[in-house]
Coordinates of C-alpha atoms in Angstrom, one line a residue:
X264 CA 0.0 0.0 0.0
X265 CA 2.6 2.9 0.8
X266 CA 4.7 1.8 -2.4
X267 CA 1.3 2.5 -4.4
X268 CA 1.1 5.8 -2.6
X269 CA 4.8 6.7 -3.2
X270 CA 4.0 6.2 -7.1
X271 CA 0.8 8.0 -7.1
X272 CA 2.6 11.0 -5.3
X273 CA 5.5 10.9 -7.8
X274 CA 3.0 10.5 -10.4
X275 CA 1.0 14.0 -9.4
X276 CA 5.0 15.8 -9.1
X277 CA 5.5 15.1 -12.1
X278 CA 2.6 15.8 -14.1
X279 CA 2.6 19.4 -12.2
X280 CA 6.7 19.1 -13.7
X281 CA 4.9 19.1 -17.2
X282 CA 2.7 21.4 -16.8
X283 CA 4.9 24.0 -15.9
X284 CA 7.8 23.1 -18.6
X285 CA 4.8 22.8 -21.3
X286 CA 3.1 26.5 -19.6
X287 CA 6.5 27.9 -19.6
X288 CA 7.3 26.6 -23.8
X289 CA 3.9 27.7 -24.4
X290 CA 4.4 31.3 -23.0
X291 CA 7.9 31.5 -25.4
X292 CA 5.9 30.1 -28.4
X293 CA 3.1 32.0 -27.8
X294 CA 5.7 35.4 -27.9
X295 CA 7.1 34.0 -30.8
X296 CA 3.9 33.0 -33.1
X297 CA 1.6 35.4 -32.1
X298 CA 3.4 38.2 -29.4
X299 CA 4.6 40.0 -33.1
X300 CA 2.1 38.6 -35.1
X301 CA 4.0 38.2 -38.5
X302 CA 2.8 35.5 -39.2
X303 CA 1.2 36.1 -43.4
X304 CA -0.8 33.1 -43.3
X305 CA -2.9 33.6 -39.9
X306 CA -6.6 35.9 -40.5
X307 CA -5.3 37.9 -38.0
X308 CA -1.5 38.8 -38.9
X309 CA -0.4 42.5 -38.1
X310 CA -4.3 42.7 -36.2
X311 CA -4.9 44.2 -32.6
X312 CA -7.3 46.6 -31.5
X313 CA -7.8 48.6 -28.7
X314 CA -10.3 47.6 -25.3
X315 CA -12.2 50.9 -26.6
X316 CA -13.7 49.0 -29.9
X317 CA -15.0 45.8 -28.0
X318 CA -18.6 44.8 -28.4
X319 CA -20.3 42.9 -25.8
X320 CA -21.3 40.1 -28.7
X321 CA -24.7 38.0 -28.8
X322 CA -26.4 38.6 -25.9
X323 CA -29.0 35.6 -25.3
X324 CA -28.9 32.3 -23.3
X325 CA -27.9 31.8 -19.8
X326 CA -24.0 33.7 -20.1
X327 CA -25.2 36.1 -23.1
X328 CA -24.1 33.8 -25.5
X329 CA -26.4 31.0 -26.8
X330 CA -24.3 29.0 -28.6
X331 CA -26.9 26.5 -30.0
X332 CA -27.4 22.8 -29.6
X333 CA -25.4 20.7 -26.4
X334 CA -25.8 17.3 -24.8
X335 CA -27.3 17.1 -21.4
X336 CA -25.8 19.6 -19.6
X337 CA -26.4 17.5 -16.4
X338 CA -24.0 14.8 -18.6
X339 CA -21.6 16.8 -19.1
X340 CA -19.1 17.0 -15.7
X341 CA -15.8 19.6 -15.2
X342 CA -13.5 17.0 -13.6
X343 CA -10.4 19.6 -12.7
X344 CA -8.6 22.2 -14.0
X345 CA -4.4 21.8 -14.0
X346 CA -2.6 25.0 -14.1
X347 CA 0.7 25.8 -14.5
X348 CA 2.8 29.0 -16.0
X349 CA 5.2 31.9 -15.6
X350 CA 1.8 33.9 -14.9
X351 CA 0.3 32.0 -12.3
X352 CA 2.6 29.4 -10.7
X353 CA 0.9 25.7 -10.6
X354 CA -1.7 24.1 -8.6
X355 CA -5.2 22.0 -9.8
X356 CA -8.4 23.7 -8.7
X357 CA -12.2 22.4 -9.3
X358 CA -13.1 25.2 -12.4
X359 CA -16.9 26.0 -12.7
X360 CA -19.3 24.8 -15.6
X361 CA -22.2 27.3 -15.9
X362 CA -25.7 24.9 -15.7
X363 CA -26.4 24.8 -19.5
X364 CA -22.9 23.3 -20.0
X365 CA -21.8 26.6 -22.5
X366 CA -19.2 27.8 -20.5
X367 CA -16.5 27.3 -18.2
X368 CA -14.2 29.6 -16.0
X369 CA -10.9 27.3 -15.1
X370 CA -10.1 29.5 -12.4
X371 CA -12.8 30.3 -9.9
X372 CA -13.7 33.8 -8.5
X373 CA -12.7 32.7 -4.9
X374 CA -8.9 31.5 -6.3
X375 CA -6.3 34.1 -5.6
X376 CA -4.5 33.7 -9.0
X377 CA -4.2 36.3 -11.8
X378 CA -1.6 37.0 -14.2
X379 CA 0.2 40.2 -13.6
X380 CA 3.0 41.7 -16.4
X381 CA 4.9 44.4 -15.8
X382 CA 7.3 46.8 -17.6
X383 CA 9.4 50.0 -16.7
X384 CA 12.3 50.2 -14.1
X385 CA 13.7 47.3 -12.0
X386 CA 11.1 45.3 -14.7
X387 CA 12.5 42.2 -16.5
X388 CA 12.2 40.7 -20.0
X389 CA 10.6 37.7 -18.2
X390 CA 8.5 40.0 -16.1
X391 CA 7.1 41.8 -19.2
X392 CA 5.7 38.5 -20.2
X393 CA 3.7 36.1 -18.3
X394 CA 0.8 33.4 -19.4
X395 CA -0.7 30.6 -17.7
X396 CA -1.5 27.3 -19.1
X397 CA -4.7 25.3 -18.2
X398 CA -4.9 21.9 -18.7
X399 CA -8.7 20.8 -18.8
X400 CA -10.5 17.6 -17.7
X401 CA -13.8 17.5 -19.2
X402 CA -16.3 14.5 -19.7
X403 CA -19.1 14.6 -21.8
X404 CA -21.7 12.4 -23.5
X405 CA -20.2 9.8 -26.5
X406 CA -21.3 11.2 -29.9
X407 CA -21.0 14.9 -28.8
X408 CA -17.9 17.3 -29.7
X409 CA -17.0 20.9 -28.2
X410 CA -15.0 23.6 -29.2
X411 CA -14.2 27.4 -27.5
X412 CA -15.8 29.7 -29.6
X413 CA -15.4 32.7 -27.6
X414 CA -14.1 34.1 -24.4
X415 CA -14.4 37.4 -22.2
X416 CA -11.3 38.8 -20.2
X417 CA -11.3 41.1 -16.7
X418 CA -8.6 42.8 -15.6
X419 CA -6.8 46.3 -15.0
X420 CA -4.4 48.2 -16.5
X421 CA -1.7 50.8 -15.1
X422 CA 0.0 52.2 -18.3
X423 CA 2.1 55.7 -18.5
X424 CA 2.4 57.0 -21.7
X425 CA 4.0 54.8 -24.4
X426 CA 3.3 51.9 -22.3
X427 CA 1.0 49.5 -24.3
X428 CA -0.7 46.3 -22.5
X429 CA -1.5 43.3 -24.5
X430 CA -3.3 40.1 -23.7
X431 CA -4.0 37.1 -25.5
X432 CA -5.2 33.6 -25.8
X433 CA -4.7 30.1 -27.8
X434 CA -6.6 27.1 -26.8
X435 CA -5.6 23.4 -29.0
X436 CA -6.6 19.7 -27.7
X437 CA -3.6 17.6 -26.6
X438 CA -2.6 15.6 -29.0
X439 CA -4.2 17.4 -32.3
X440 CA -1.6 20.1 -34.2
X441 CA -3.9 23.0 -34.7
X442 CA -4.1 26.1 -32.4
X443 CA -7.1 28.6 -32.2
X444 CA -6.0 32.2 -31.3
X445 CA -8.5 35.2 -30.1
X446 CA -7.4 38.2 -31.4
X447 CA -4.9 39.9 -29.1
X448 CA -6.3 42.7 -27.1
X449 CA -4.1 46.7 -26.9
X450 CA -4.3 49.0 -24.5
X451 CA -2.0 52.1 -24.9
X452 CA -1.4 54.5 -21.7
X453 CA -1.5 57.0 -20.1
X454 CA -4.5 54.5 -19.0
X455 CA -5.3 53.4 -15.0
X456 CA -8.5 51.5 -14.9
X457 CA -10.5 48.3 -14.6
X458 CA -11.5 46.3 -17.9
X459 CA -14.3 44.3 -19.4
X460 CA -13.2 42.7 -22.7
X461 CA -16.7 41.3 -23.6
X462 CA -17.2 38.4 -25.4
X463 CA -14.4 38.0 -28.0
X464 CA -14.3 35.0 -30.7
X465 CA -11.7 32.6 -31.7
X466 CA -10.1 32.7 -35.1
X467 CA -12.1 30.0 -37.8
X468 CA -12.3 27.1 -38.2
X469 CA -12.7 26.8 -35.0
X470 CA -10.4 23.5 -33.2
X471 CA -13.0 21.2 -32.0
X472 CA -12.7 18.1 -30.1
X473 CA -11.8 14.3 -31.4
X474 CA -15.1 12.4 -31.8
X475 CA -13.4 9.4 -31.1
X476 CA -11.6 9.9 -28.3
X477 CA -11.7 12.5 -24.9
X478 CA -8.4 14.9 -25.1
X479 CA -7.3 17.1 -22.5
X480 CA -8.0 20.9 -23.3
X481 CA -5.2 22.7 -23.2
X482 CA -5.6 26.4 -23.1
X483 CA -2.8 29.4 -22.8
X484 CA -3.6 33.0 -21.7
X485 CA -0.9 35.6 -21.9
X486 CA -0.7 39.1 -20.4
X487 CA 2.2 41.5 -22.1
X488 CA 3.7 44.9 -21.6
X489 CA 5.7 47.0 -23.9
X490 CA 7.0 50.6 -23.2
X491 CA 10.8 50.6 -23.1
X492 CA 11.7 52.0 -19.6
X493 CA 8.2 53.2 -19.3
X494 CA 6.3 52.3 -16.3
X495 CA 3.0 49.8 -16.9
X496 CA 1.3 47.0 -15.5
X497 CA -1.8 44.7 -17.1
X498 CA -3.1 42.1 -14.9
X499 CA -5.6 39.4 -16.0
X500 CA -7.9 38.6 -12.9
X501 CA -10.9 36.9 -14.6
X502 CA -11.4 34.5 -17.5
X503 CA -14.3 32.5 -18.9
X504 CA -14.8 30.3 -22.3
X505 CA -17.7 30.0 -23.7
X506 CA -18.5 26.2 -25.4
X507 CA -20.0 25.8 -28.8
X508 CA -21.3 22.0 -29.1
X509 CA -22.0 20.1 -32.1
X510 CA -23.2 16.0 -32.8
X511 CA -20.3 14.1 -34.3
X512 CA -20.9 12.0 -37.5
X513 CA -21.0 8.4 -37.9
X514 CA -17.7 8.5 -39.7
X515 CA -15.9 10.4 -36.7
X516 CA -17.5 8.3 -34.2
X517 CA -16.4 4.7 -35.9

């Protein structure tokens, strides 16, 4: 019996290990692919726009976004939410599902984490750039496959002028190649406030889940600050995904 616990222990270490290696590669490659954004072939290459054009998307259904057709919410179960990053440090929390199943928040209100970046003096590269990676453990009915189709960001911001704050997000499912970006977020300074994002979409097509098989959803959120030697600080306090559902066909399924 304690040699079964001593494995299960070293088992938990070091998937939390992972995590934070894969959070930390995640935050570098997110920097890299979409921090500059040059990349020609992406919809949203050279694209950000400031917090001051956001919309506040469809508002119907039980999180203002109704996002059609889902299995029995009461089926579908939020096991635990791994997290790990330069942003947020590491730890598993429970994560909320809303009732009709349509959206998730990985880190609950009541959870002390946020992701804070920072620029001017005594400021780091590394602390000019942080993310957090969640790593998602979702069951649902067979025959039934999800995507994120949107998501809404709170936070503040602390920006002198030529300070800009940008945040972020990529979500993919372990073990498939392709990665859905929203499209990054600008602030400029002079700016001290609280923000609302509202309901922002992910790029399309959007990455939906394997029919055939339950994958871990992996998603990365990123909070930057540029300004050299100019003082500014974006933190990222609240995040929620909202799920788009759709029935698999009998091809996917067999």
């Amino acid at each position: 019996m304690k040699i079964a616990v001593l494995v299960m222990a070293l088992g938990s270490a070091l998937l939390l290990l992972s995590l934070a290696q894969e959070g930390k590669s995640e935050g570098i490659r997110m920097s890299r692919e979409m921090g500059e954004m040059k990349d020609a072939s992406s919809p949203y290459a050279g694209a950000a726009y400031s917090i001051s054009q956001q919309g506040r998307g469809v508002e119907d259904g039980v999180d203002g976004v109704d996002n059609g057709a889902s299995p029995d919410p009461t089926l579908v179960v939020l096991e635990e939410v791994k997290y790990a990053g330069s942003g947020c440090g590491h730890g598993a929390v429970k994560g909320v599902l809303s009732n009709d199943a349509k959206s998730l928040t990985p880190i609950p209100d009541d959870t002390d984490v946020k992701i804070v970046a920072k620029s001017g003096p005594g400021a780091s590269l590394s602390d000019s750039r942080k993310n957090c990676h969640y790593s998602v453990v979702m069951t649902h009915p067979a025959g039934w496959s999800y995507a994120l189709a949107s998501a809404e960001f709170d936070g503040s911001v602390d920006l002198e002028g030529g300070a800009t704050g940008i945040q972020d997000a990529y979500y993919y499912f372990q073990g498939v190649g392709k990665n859905c970006a929203v499209l990054p977020i600008s602030m400029d300074g002079p700016r001290t406030e609280k923000f609302q994002t509202g309901n922002k979409t992910f790029e399309e097509p959007l990455c939906w889940s394997p029919c055939d098989n339950e994958r871990y959803l992996q998603i990365n959120v990123a909070a930057r600050v540029r300004g050299r030697g100019v003082r500014g600080v974006l933190s990222i306090e609240k995040q929620k995904f909202f799920l788009k559902w759709r029935k698999c066909s009998d091809d996917e399924t067999a």
